[in-house]
Amino acid sequence: MTEMSASATQIQRPDLSGKRLKRRYAAEARFRLYGLIAVFAALGTLVLLLFSIISNGYTAFAQHHIALEVTFDEAEIDPTGERDPQVLRRANYQGIARSSLRNAFPEVTERRERRALTALMSGSADQTLRELVMANPDVIGTTQRVWVKASDELDSFMKGHISRDVPESDRRIKDRDIVWIDQLIAAGNIESQFNTTFFTAGDSREPEQAGIWGATVGSFLMLFVTLVLSFPIGVLSAIYLEEFAPKNRWTDLIEVNINNLAAVPSIVFGLLGLAVFLNFFGLPRSAPLVGGMVLALMTLPTIIIAARAALKAVPPSIREAALGVGASKLQAVTHHVLPLAMPGILTGTILGAAQALGETAPLLMIGMVAFIVDIPGGFTDSATALPVQIYLWADSPERAFVEKTSAAIMVLLAFLVVMNAVAVLLRKRFERRW
Amino acid sequence: MSLLILAATLLLLTLAGYYMGRGRSVAVSGGSTHRLHSRPQYYGVYVALWCGMPSFLLLALWLALEPQIVEMILVSNLPSNILELSEDQKALVINQITHLALGGIVGGNITPEMEAAARDYAAMRQTGFAAMAVLVLCIAIAGLALGRKRIATTLRARNQVETVVSAVMIVASTIAIATTVGIVLSLLFEASRFFTKVPVTDFLFGLQWSPQTALREGQVGGSGAFGMLPLFAGTLLITFIAMCVAVPVGLYSAIYMSEYAGPRMRAVAKPILEVLAGIPTVVYGFFAALTVAPFFRNTGQALSLDVSSESALAAGMVIGIMSIPFVSSLSDDVMNSVPQTLRDGAYALGATKSETIKQVVLPAALPGIVGSVLLAVSRAIGETMIVVMAAGLAANLTANPLEAVTTVTVQIVTLLVGDQEFDSAKTLSAFALGLMLFVVTLTLNVIALRVVRKYREKYD
């Protein structure tokens, strides 16, 4: 009887809330889906970014070489026969390299054609031959098979960046070049080799001779200056603000100021460096010293904020125990609080350094965009930095620089990944929960 | 090089001072160090400070002032026919003389007087350096001796050392203030020089931006127009596009991360999102120029729209992607700090999770979210590399996101990269733009930080 009436009332009840509930649950599911889409959109762009960089850049780690049958004619290289290094250095290797390539194509006789043929070879072929002879003068008088760098156009063509299907007028590699390249391939005279130049050379106008070593050295000289300045200053001011400073207007001002400084656009720091360091103090342009000083001012707030957080995380009982056994306030901090806070401070410093390593805009202001071939040897030499090198190459019209740019980005990102991994490890390894 | 040797000698002396002071204190106490006021190390540091501080300060002072003083003497000794030249030419001659003195190769006509001046100059610098080196070393040794002599069992070495250390800490903490003051002063100074050439009202309200000024008198088309409105309009357009990307994506991610995602998803996805903030902006710039801009241009062509290859859309989109973590991570934190009791109350009334979020959590977290968006806006306004690589150069007063616009930061970079002359309105205008940029971003930051802070205090 009771069961009957219960089911009867259920049937009779108008189903209003059920419909609304369905709508509300649908809204719930939609809302949740939007969130999920947003997360995956953000992750997707990251993947797309990395994919576009890597797919453009991985080819730059290899470089095509051409094999030449080079006859090191004694009469041409060393007419006196004394093997004097001065004489050996000055021989016409350019001519030797060119004639070696021409000899492989005896049918090419017309002057313009011959010039087009030798243009397949990099302008650095003479250096390769010179180094070979200087290292081993015994090759003089013999015929050797020597691998020299191919030109950037041939390299791009072999890597598939220049398609055969494009009309001839639209590509840098002409039809006759393709015929020669096919002959070279058939004879096994073109080979892809690991591109050591990319890691050992400075900048160059010729893509196949350009490398990132100069920029890397510049970046690390700068980073050294940055850390030497910003780490002690940052830690000292963090200790003062956190442990010693009285709470008054002045320290409030410093605190607000540090937080604001952390959000000032980086280019403004560049303007500061230009106006104060270069124009007022007359420091040299393009020098890692000045770049490091500007970046130090920029990373200082990051380090101070991180160091203060690390110091704050050390429980007051540690300080009180030290003070209780008769330590002075400074002793309590330097002997006990600071060592305990150090992992946190170092983590913040490494993250600040990573940020400084990727910074470009302020360096443009202080003249680090110059075209610099030499590897910088000191803090006041003209230098460029890895991100600036990326910017410079990204502006270059040659197709081959696109892959160099992407490869340089990959190297930069690798440095950043390593630094961040160290920071994470440091945090994981030494983090203490009190 | 000799400077390096001098500095190394000073360092060695300082180190010697430390050991000397420590040893002396032990000797003074007669072997029982508990009779000393401080521990022996403090006596060591005490002597080292006496030895190192004055000498290094003098060295720094000399390094800062020497070039100016020597140049002043050089100028005062120059023959009258050079002194009568115009400022520019005089500066050139002085430059040539200093280069000659360094043994460099100098173009232009070198008179015997200049050669003599160069010799004098080189000699002066050499004597100056030698005299300074001797003086600095003397001071260091005198300090060493004095510090050592003052050591006694009653000397409060620790207190004195601590006074010095806290002074150093105070100086270090004012460097942040000094940086801000330096930024403001240098921008104000250079901008005021600019405003003597171009009226402030022309700069603030002008609708034309073409900073080419005439190099020679009477050159055609070189009057120059310095109206910053087109630049700010371009900046705002790009920032608006960026926020159209960053705010929805960032906010929804933050909501999902803080309210829905399980701990495992959070542990994986949150750091990956933060990676977006760690990628250097030059990389985003390359991505924008290489991938995003051509994509929009090709899509536009397919839809028969005329999309510029340096469209505001591409640059804005990529800045938006870059700003996602700024919005999401701070909003996430703020939403996490909304007390659970508020949510529980809403659930108890029968609200679904999304209703709770929309009607309880978001309103409670709104100040923090607004603050995070303002911070992201200020970043987007100050962003440089992405727009330098992906936005246009020509000032273009338009609201069409498919056209190329230029921004304040792009103009600062183009005006200051390469050769500059520091008396032309063209170069100085970069500093005026920098001042505007600084003022705008500072205002946004101050508001944002205040909003966030006020909110934090409410629930902490």
PDB file of C-alpha atoms in Angstrom, chain B residues 95-345:
ATOM      1  CA  ASN B  95      89.770  62.027 -29.633  1.00  0.00           C
ATOM      2  CA  GLN B  96      92.592  61.850 -32.168  1.00  0.00           C
ATOM      3  CA  ILE B  97      95.147  62.784 -29.529  1.00  0.00           C
ATOM      4  CA  THR B  98      94.012  60.117 -27.115  1.00  0.00           C
ATOM      5  CA  HIS B  99      94.069  57.547 -29.903  1.00  0.00           C
ATOM      6  CA  LEU B 100      97.578  58.644 -30.869  1.00  0.00           C
ATOM      7  CA  ALA B 101      98.650  58.291 -27.254  1.00  0.00           C
ATOM      8  CA  LEU B 102      97.379  54.718 -27.162  1.00  0.00           C
ATOM      9  CA  GLY B 103      99.468  53.949 -30.227  1.00  0.00           C
ATOM     10  CA  GLY B 104      96.472  53.537 -32.502  1.00  0.00           C
ATOM     11  CA  ILE B 105      96.323  54.458 -36.159  1.00  0.00           C
ATOM     12  CA  VAL B 106      94.595  57.767 -36.669  1.00  0.00           C
ATOM     13  CA  GLY B 107      93.239  59.201 -39.889  1.00  0.00           C
ATOM     14  CA  GLY B 108      93.090  62.869 -40.692  1.00  0.00           C
ATOM     15  CA  ASN B 109      95.828  65.452 -40.499  1.00  0.00           C
ATOM     16  CA  ILE B 110      98.060  65.182 -37.468  1.00  0.00           C
ATOM     17  CA  THR B 111      99.949  68.358 -36.607  1.00  0.00           C
ATOM     18  CA  PRO B 112     103.193  68.295 -34.625  1.00  0.00           C
ATOM     19  CA  GLU B 113     101.368  70.062 -31.787  1.00  0.00           C
ATOM     20  CA  MET B 114      98.922  67.220 -31.580  1.00  0.00           C
ATOM     21  CA  GLU B 115     101.731  64.690 -31.509  1.00  0.00           C
ATOM     22  CA  ALA B 116     103.367  66.582 -28.683  1.00  0.00           C
ATOM     23  CA  ALA B 117     100.076  66.712 -26.834  1.00  0.00           C
ATOM     24  CA  ALA B 118      99.661  62.987 -27.342  1.00  0.00           C
ATOM     25  CA  ARG B 119     103.119  62.344 -25.894  1.00  0.00           C
ATOM     26  CA  ASP B 120     102.314  64.567 -22.926  1.00  0.00           C
ATOM     27  CA  TYR B 121      99.034  62.796 -22.475  1.00  0.00           C
ATOM     28  CA  ALA B 122     100.597  59.333 -22.507  1.00  0.00           C
ATOM     29  CA  ALA B 123     103.308  60.453 -20.087  1.00  0.00           C
ATOM     30  CA  MET B 124     100.742  62.061 -17.813  1.00  0.00           C
ATOM     31  CA  ARG B 125      98.635  58.935 -17.658  1.00  0.00           C
ATOM     32  CA  GLN B 126     101.671  56.795 -16.948  1.00  0.00           C
ATOM     33  CA  THR B 127     102.976  59.043 -14.172  1.00  0.00           C
ATOM     34  CA  GLY B 128      99.483  59.362 -12.776  1.00  0.00           C
ATOM     35  CA  PHE B 129      99.092  55.622 -12.613  1.00  0.00           C
ATOM     36  CA  ALA B 130     102.487  55.082 -11.005  1.00  0.00           C
ATOM     37  CA  ALA B 131     101.827  57.774  -8.394  1.00  0.00           C
ATOM     38  CA  MET B 132      98.410  56.339  -7.661  1.00  0.00           C
ATOM     39  CA  ALA B 133      99.785  52.805  -7.351  1.00  0.00           C
ATOM     40  CA  VAL B 134     102.436  53.907  -4.879  1.00  0.00           C
ATOM     41  CA  LEU B 135      99.926  55.929  -2.884  1.00  0.00           C
ATOM     42  CA  VAL B 136      97.410  53.084  -2.753  1.00  0.00           C
ATOM     43  CA  LEU B 137     100.035  50.578  -1.648  1.00  0.00           C
ATOM     44  CA  CYS B 138     101.301  52.982   1.011  1.00  0.00           C
ATOM     45  CA  ILE B 139      97.798  53.471   2.339  1.00  0.00           C
ATOM     46  CA  ALA B 140      97.230  49.722   2.399  1.00  0.00           C
ATOM     47  CA  ILE B 141     100.433  49.082   4.342  1.00  0.00           C
ATOM     48  CA  ALA B 142      99.761  51.990   6.685  1.00  0.00           C
ATOM     49  CA  GLY B 143      96.268  50.635   7.320  1.00  0.00           C
ATOM     50  CA  LEU B 144      97.744  47.223   7.966  1.00  0.00           C
ATOM     51  CA  ALA B 145     100.195  48.604  10.503  1.00  0.00           C
ATOM     52  CA  LEU B 146      97.602  50.810  12.185  1.00  0.00           C
ATOM     53  CA  GLY B 147      95.055  48.028  12.453  1.00  0.00           C
ATOM     54  CA  ARG B 148      97.638  45.659  13.866  1.00  0.00           C
ATOM     55  CA  LYS B 149      98.809  48.229  16.378  1.00  0.00           C
ATOM     56  CA  ARG B 150      95.296  48.785  17.712  1.00  0.00           C
ATOM     57  CA  ILE B 151      94.759  45.152  18.577  1.00  0.00           C
ATOM     58  CA  ALA B 152      94.374  44.695  22.314  1.00  0.00           C
ATOM     59  CA  THR B 153      92.379  42.341  24.484  1.00  0.00           C
ATOM     60  CA  THR B 154      89.894  45.118  25.159  1.00  0.00           C
ATOM     61  CA  LEU B 155      89.403  46.065  21.487  1.00  0.00           C
ATOM     62  CA  ARG B 156      85.748  45.405  20.533  1.00  0.00           C
ATOM     63  CA  ALA B 157      86.696  43.988  17.164  1.00  0.00           C
ATOM     64  CA  ARG B 158      83.429  42.123  16.540  1.00  0.00           C
ATOM     65  CA  ASN B 159      81.251  45.159  17.116  1.00  0.00           C
ATOM     66  CA  GLN B 160      83.341  47.274  14.805  1.00  0.00           C
ATOM     67  CA  VAL B 161      83.382  44.617  12.077  1.00  0.00           C
ATOM     68  CA  GLU B 162      79.638  44.211  12.410  1.00  0.00           C
ATOM     69  CA  THR B 163      79.119  47.943  12.048  1.00  0.00           C
ATOM     70  CA  VAL B 164      81.022  47.865   8.776  1.00  0.00           C
ATOM     71  CA  VAL B 165      79.115  44.812   7.553  1.00  0.00           C
ATOM     72  CA  SER B 166      75.740  46.362   8.284  1.00  0.00           C
ATOM     73  CA  ALA B 167      76.817  49.554   6.545  1.00  0.00           C
ATOM     74  CA  VAL B 168      77.696  47.464   3.491  1.00  0.00           C
ATOM     75  CA  MET B 169      74.286  45.768   3.669  1.00  0.00           C
ATOM     76  CA  ILE B 170      72.490  49.097   3.836  1.00  0.00           C
ATOM     77  CA  VAL B 171      74.437  50.337   0.824  1.00  0.00           C
ATOM     78  CA  ALA B 172      73.576  47.140  -1.062  1.00  0.00           C
ATOM     79  CA  SER B 173      69.882  47.541  -0.342  1.00  0.00           C
ATOM     80  CA  THR B 174      69.861  51.101  -1.609  1.00  0.00           C
ATOM     81  CA  ILE B 175      71.203  49.997  -4.990  1.00  0.00           C
ATOM     82  CA  ALA B 176      67.684  49.009  -6.006  1.00  0.00           C
ATOM     83  CA  ILE B 177      66.544  52.539  -5.161  1.00  0.00           C
ATOM     84  CA  ALA B 178      69.547  53.964  -6.968  1.00  0.00           C
ATOM     85  CA  THR B 179      68.573  51.993 -10.074  1.00  0.00           C
ATOM     86  CA  THR B 180      65.093  53.471 -10.086  1.00  0.00           C
ATOM     87  CA  VAL B 181      66.454  56.940  -9.475  1.00  0.00           C
ATOM     88  CA  GLY B 182      69.003  56.373 -12.233  1.00  0.00           C
ATOM     89  CA  ILE B 183      66.296  55.298 -14.658  1.00  0.00           C
ATOM     90  CA  VAL B 184      64.067  58.253 -13.834  1.00  0.00           C
ATOM     91  CA  LEU B 185      66.868  60.813 -13.895  1.00  0.00           C
ATOM     92  CA  SER B 186      68.505  59.600 -17.092  1.00  0.00           C
ATOM     93  CA  LEU B 187      65.166  59.384 -18.902  1.00  0.00           C
ATOM     94  CA  LEU B 188      64.051  62.770 -17.597  1.00  0.00           C
ATOM     95  CA  PHE B 189      67.347  64.397 -18.467  1.00  0.00           C
ATOM     96  CA  GLU B 190      67.516  63.140 -22.044  1.00  0.00           C
ATOM     97  CA  ALA B 191      63.779  63.664 -22.547  1.00  0.00           C
ATOM     98  CA  SER B 192      64.015  67.253 -21.354  1.00  0.00           C
ATOM     99  CA  ARG B 193      66.762  67.848 -23.902  1.00  0.00           C
ATOM    100  CA  PHE B 194      64.367  66.442 -26.478  1.00  0.00           C
ATOM    101  CA  PHE B 195      61.566  68.727 -25.320  1.00  0.00           C
ATOM    102  CA  THR B 196      63.727  71.774 -25.857  1.00  0.00           C
ATOM    103  CA  LYS B 197      63.779  70.846 -29.544  1.00  0.00           C
ATOM    104  CA  VAL B 198      60.224  69.577 -29.884  1.00  0.00           C
ATOM    105  CA  PRO B 199      57.333  71.006 -27.848  1.00  0.00           C
ATOM    106  CA  VAL B 200      55.781  68.639 -25.331  1.00  0.00           C
ATOM    107  CA  THR B 201      52.295  69.095 -26.764  1.00  0.00           C
ATOM    108  CA  ASP B 202      53.495  68.159 -30.264  1.00  0.00           C
ATOM    109  CA  PHE B 203      54.976  65.002 -28.823  1.00  0.00           C
ATOM    110  CA  LEU B 204      51.992  63.998 -26.718  1.00  0.00           C
ATOM    111  CA  PHE B 205      49.196  64.846 -29.122  1.00  0.00           C
ATOM    112  CA  GLY B 206      50.797  64.759 -32.568  1.00  0.00           C
ATOM    113  CA  LEU B 207      49.296  62.371 -35.104  1.00  0.00           C
ATOM    114  CA  GLN B 208      52.399  62.065 -37.257  1.00  0.00           C
ATOM    115  CA  TRP B 209      55.525  60.053 -36.493  1.00  0.00           C
ATOM    116  CA  SER B 210      58.436  60.278 -38.891  1.00  0.00           C
ATOM    117  CA  PRO B 211      61.623  60.894 -36.969  1.00  0.00           C
ATOM    118  CA  GLN B 212      63.851  61.657 -39.953  1.00  0.00           C
ATOM    119  CA  THR B 213      65.412  65.043 -39.357  1.00  0.00           C
ATOM    120  CA  ALA B 214      67.538  66.904 -41.837  1.00  0.00           C
ATOM    121  CA  LEU B 215      71.214  66.124 -41.602  1.00  0.00           C
ATOM    122  CA  ARG B 216      72.130  69.209 -43.620  1.00  0.00           C
ATOM    123  CA  GLU B 217      70.421  72.564 -43.826  1.00  0.00           C
ATOM    124  CA  GLY B 218      67.868  72.726 -46.573  1.00  0.00           C
ATOM    125  CA  GLN B 219      67.599  68.976 -47.141  1.00  0.00           C
ATOM    126  CA  VAL B 220      64.303  67.906 -48.683  1.00  0.00           C
ATOM    127  CA  GLY B 221      61.672  66.083 -46.643  1.00  0.00           C
ATOM    128  CA  GLY B 222      63.593  66.141 -43.435  1.00  0.00           C
ATOM    129  CA  SER B 223      61.471  68.225 -41.147  1.00  0.00           C
ATOM    130  CA  GLY B 224      60.654  65.329 -38.807  1.00  0.00           C
ATOM    131  CA  ALA B 225      57.407  64.802 -36.955  1.00  0.00           C
ATOM    132  CA  PHE B 226      57.342  63.537 -33.413  1.00  0.00           C
ATOM    133  CA  GLY B 227      53.762  62.756 -32.517  1.00  0.00           C
ATOM    134  CA  MET B 228      53.613  59.675 -30.350  1.00  0.00           C
ATOM    135  CA  LEU B 229      49.895  58.951 -30.705  1.00  0.00           C
ATOM    136  CA  PRO B 230      50.264  56.544 -33.657  1.00  0.00           C
ATOM    137  CA  LEU B 231      52.885  54.612 -31.712  1.00  0.00           C
ATOM    138  CA  PHE B 232      50.722  54.361 -28.623  1.00  0.00           C
ATOM    139  CA  ALA B 233      47.731  53.409 -30.743  1.00  0.00           C
ATOM    140  CA  GLY B 234      49.801  50.624 -32.303  1.00  0.00           C
ATOM    141  CA  THR B 235      51.034  49.479 -28.903  1.00  0.00           C
ATOM    142  CA  LEU B 236      47.509  49.433 -27.531  1.00  0.00           C
ATOM    143  CA  LEU B 237      46.181  47.548 -30.560  1.00  0.00           C
ATOM    144  CA  ILE B 238      48.807  44.848 -30.209  1.00  0.00           C
ATOM    145  CA  THR B 239      48.320  44.704 -26.442  1.00  0.00           C
ATOM    146  CA  PHE B 240      44.559  44.386 -26.927  1.00  0.00           C
ATOM    147  CA  ILE B 241      45.002  41.468 -29.337  1.00  0.00           C
ATOM    148  CA  ALA B 242      47.448  39.883 -26.917  1.00  0.00           C
ATOM    149  CA  MET B 243      45.009  40.145 -24.043  1.00  0.00           C
ATOM    150  CA  CYS B 244      42.235  38.676 -26.212  1.00  0.00           C
ATOM    151  CA  VAL B 245      44.409  35.560 -26.329  1.00  0.00           C
ATOM    152  CA  ALA B 246      46.005  35.589 -22.914  1.00  0.00           C
ATOM    153  CA  VAL B 247      43.049  36.451 -20.683  1.00  0.00           C
ATOM    154  CA  PRO B 248      40.583  33.729 -21.755  1.00  0.00           C
ATOM    155  CA  VAL B 249      43.195  31.019 -22.157  1.00  0.00           C
ATOM    156  CA  GLY B 250      45.078  32.012 -19.015  1.00  0.00           C
ATOM    157  CA  LEU B 251      41.987  32.428 -16.895  1.00  0.00           C
ATOM    158  CA  TYR B 252      40.331  29.193 -17.995  1.00  0.00           C
ATOM    159  CA  SER B 253      43.615  27.328 -17.489  1.00  0.00           C
ATOM    160  CA  ALA B 254      43.908  28.799 -14.028  1.00  0.00           C
ATOM    161  CA  ILE B 255      40.335  27.773 -13.211  1.00  0.00           C
ATOM    162  CA  TYR B 256      40.906  24.275 -14.489  1.00  0.00           C
ATOM    163  CA  MET B 257      44.227  23.937 -12.693  1.00  0.00           C
ATOM    164  CA  SER B 258      43.044  25.197  -9.333  1.00  0.00           C
ATOM    165  CA  GLU B 259      39.515  23.754  -9.251  1.00  0.00           C
ATOM    166  CA  TYR B 260      39.313  20.682 -11.464  1.00  0.00           C
ATOM    167  CA  ALA B 261      42.719  19.186 -12.130  1.00  0.00           C
ATOM    168  CA  GLY B 262      43.897  16.348  -9.936  1.00  0.00           C
ATOM    169  CA  PRO B 263      47.248  16.551  -8.216  1.00  0.00           C
ATOM    170  CA  ARG B 264      48.970  14.532 -10.948  1.00  0.00           C
ATOM    171  CA  MET B 265      47.714  16.705 -13.778  1.00  0.00           C
ATOM    172  CA  ARG B 266      48.664  19.780 -11.772  1.00  0.00           C
ATOM    173  CA  ALA B 267      52.142  18.467 -11.149  1.00  0.00           C
ATOM    174  CA  VAL B 268      52.697  17.921 -14.867  1.00  0.00           C
ATOM    175  CA  ALA B 269      50.784  20.717 -16.564  1.00  0.00           C
ATOM    176  CA  LYS B 270      51.645  23.605 -14.269  1.00  0.00           C
ATOM    177  CA  PRO B 271      55.422  23.507 -14.791  1.00  0.00           C
ATOM    178  CA  ILE B 272      54.904  23.074 -18.533  1.00  0.00           C
ATOM    179  CA  LEU B 273      52.727  26.183 -18.590  1.00  0.00           C
ATOM    180  CA  GLU B 274      55.446  28.053 -16.717  1.00  0.00           C
ATOM    181  CA  VAL B 275      57.894  27.027 -19.449  1.00  0.00           C
ATOM    182  CA  LEU B 276      56.029  29.411 -21.740  1.00  0.00           C
ATOM    183  CA  ALA B 277      57.182  32.254 -19.503  1.00  0.00           C
ATOM    184  CA  GLY B 278      60.772  31.024 -19.492  1.00  0.00           C
ATOM    185  CA  ILE B 279      61.259  30.978 -23.257  1.00  0.00           C
ATOM    186  CA  PRO B 280      63.327  33.983 -24.349  1.00  0.00           C
ATOM    187  CA  THR B 281      61.302  36.595 -26.182  1.00  0.00           C
ATOM    188  CA  VAL B 282      63.664  36.530 -29.136  1.00  0.00           C
ATOM    189  CA  VAL B 283      62.552  32.938 -29.701  1.00  0.00           C
ATOM    190  CA  TYR B 284      58.913  34.036 -29.733  1.00  0.00           C
ATOM    191  CA  GLY B 285      59.871  36.789 -32.139  1.00  0.00           C
ATOM    192  CA  PHE B 286      61.419  34.289 -34.524  1.00  0.00           C
ATOM    193  CA  PHE B 287      58.383  32.020 -34.158  1.00  0.00           C
ATOM    194  CA  ALA B 288      56.071  34.951 -34.939  1.00  0.00           C
ATOM    195  CA  ALA B 289      58.029  36.029 -37.989  1.00  0.00           C
ATOM    196  CA  LEU B 290      58.694  32.542 -39.333  1.00  0.00           C
ATOM    197  CA  THR B 291      55.508  30.610 -38.574  1.00  0.00           C
ATOM    198  CA  VAL B 292      52.619  32.725 -37.319  1.00  0.00           C
ATOM    199  CA  ALA B 293      52.802  35.725 -39.659  1.00  0.00           C
ATOM    200  CA  PRO B 294      53.045  33.636 -42.873  1.00  0.00           C
ATOM    201  CA  PHE B 295      50.192  31.478 -41.571  1.00  0.00           C
ATOM    202  CA  PHE B 296      47.931  34.516 -41.174  1.00  0.00           C
ATOM    203  CA  ARG B 297      49.005  35.923 -44.527  1.00  0.00           C
ATOM    204  CA  ASN B 298      48.260  32.660 -46.324  1.00  0.00           C
ATOM    205  CA  THR B 299      44.947  32.224 -44.526  1.00  0.00           C
ATOM    206  CA  GLY B 300      44.103  35.797 -45.443  1.00  0.00           C
ATOM    207  CA  GLN B 301      44.931  35.140 -49.087  1.00  0.00           C
ATOM    208  CA  ALA B 302      42.751  32.060 -49.083  1.00  0.00           C
ATOM    209  CA  LEU B 303      39.890  34.196 -47.751  1.00  0.00           C
ATOM    210  CA  SER B 304      40.874  36.955 -50.216  1.00  0.00           C
ATOM    211  CA  LEU B 305      41.725  39.290 -47.361  1.00  0.00           C
ATOM    212  CA  ASP B 306      44.709  41.563 -47.563  1.00  0.00           C
ATOM    213  CA  VAL B 307      46.817  40.620 -44.555  1.00  0.00           C
ATOM    214  CA  SER B 308      50.141  42.359 -44.117  1.00  0.00           C
ATOM    215  CA  SER B 309      53.090  40.065 -43.491  1.00  0.00           C
ATOM    216  CA  GLU B 310      53.883  42.199 -40.449  1.00  0.00           C
ATOM    217  CA  SER B 311      50.304  42.297 -39.222  1.00  0.00           C
ATOM    218  CA  ALA B 312      49.446  43.416 -35.722  1.00  0.00           C
ATOM    219  CA  LEU B 313      47.484  40.190 -35.431  1.00  0.00           C
ATOM    220  CA  ALA B 314      50.547  37.930 -35.622  1.00  0.00           C
ATOM    221  CA  ALA B 315      52.623  39.960 -33.172  1.00  0.00           C
ATOM    222  CA  GLY B 316      49.680  40.336 -30.801  1.00  0.00           C
ATOM    223  CA  MET B 317      48.835  36.636 -30.901  1.00  0.00           C
ATOM    224  CA  VAL B 318      52.382  35.638 -30.024  1.00  0.00           C
ATOM    225  CA  ILE B 319      52.641  38.197 -27.222  1.00  0.00           C
ATOM    226  CA  GLY B 320      49.354  36.760 -25.997  1.00  0.00           C
ATOM    227  CA  ILE B 321      50.816  33.251 -25.947  1.00  0.00           C
ATOM    228  CA  MET B 322      53.798  34.568 -24.046  1.00  0.00           C
ATOM    229  CA  SER B 323      51.519  36.267 -21.491  1.00  0.00           C
ATOM    230  CA  ILE B 324      49.373  33.195 -20.763  1.00  0.00           C
ATOM    231  CA  PRO B 325      51.489  32.069 -17.789  1.00  0.00           C
ATOM    232  CA  PHE B 326      51.546  35.574 -16.298  1.00  0.00           C
ATOM    233  CA  VAL B 327      47.759  35.510 -16.137  1.00  0.00           C
ATOM    234  CA  SER B 328      47.324  31.852 -15.280  1.00  0.00           C
ATOM    235  CA  SER B 329      49.912  31.383 -12.564  1.00  0.00           C
ATOM    236  CA  LEU B 330      48.994  34.426 -10.488  1.00  0.00           C
ATOM    237  CA  SER B 331      45.243  33.828 -10.937  1.00  0.00           C
ATOM    238  CA  ASP B 332      45.801  30.213  -9.956  1.00  0.00           C
ATOM    239  CA  ASP B 333      47.535  31.288  -6.749  1.00  0.00           C
ATOM    240  CA  VAL B 334      44.797  33.760  -5.946  1.00  0.00           C
ATOM    241  CA  MET B 335      42.025  31.218  -6.513  1.00  0.00           C
ATOM    242  CA  ASN B 336      43.867  28.690  -4.378  1.00  0.00           C
ATOM    243  CA  SER B 337      43.965  31.138  -1.519  1.00  0.00           C
ATOM    244  CA  VAL B 338      40.189  31.643  -1.567  1.00  0.00           C
ATOM    245  CA  PRO B 339      39.127  29.888   1.644  1.00  0.00           C
ATOM    246  CA  GLN B 340      37.601  26.447   1.206  1.00  0.00           C
ATOM    247  CA  THR B 341      34.746  27.442   3.543  1.00  0.00           C
ATOM    248  CA  LEU B 342      33.340  29.736   0.862  1.00  0.00           C
ATOM    249  CA  ARG B 343      33.193  26.840  -1.604  1.00  0.00           C
ATOM    250  CA  ASP B 344      31.721  24.488   0.976  1.00  0.00           C
ATOM    251  CA  GLY B 345      29.017  27.011   1.696  1.00  0.00           C
TER     252      GLY B 345
END
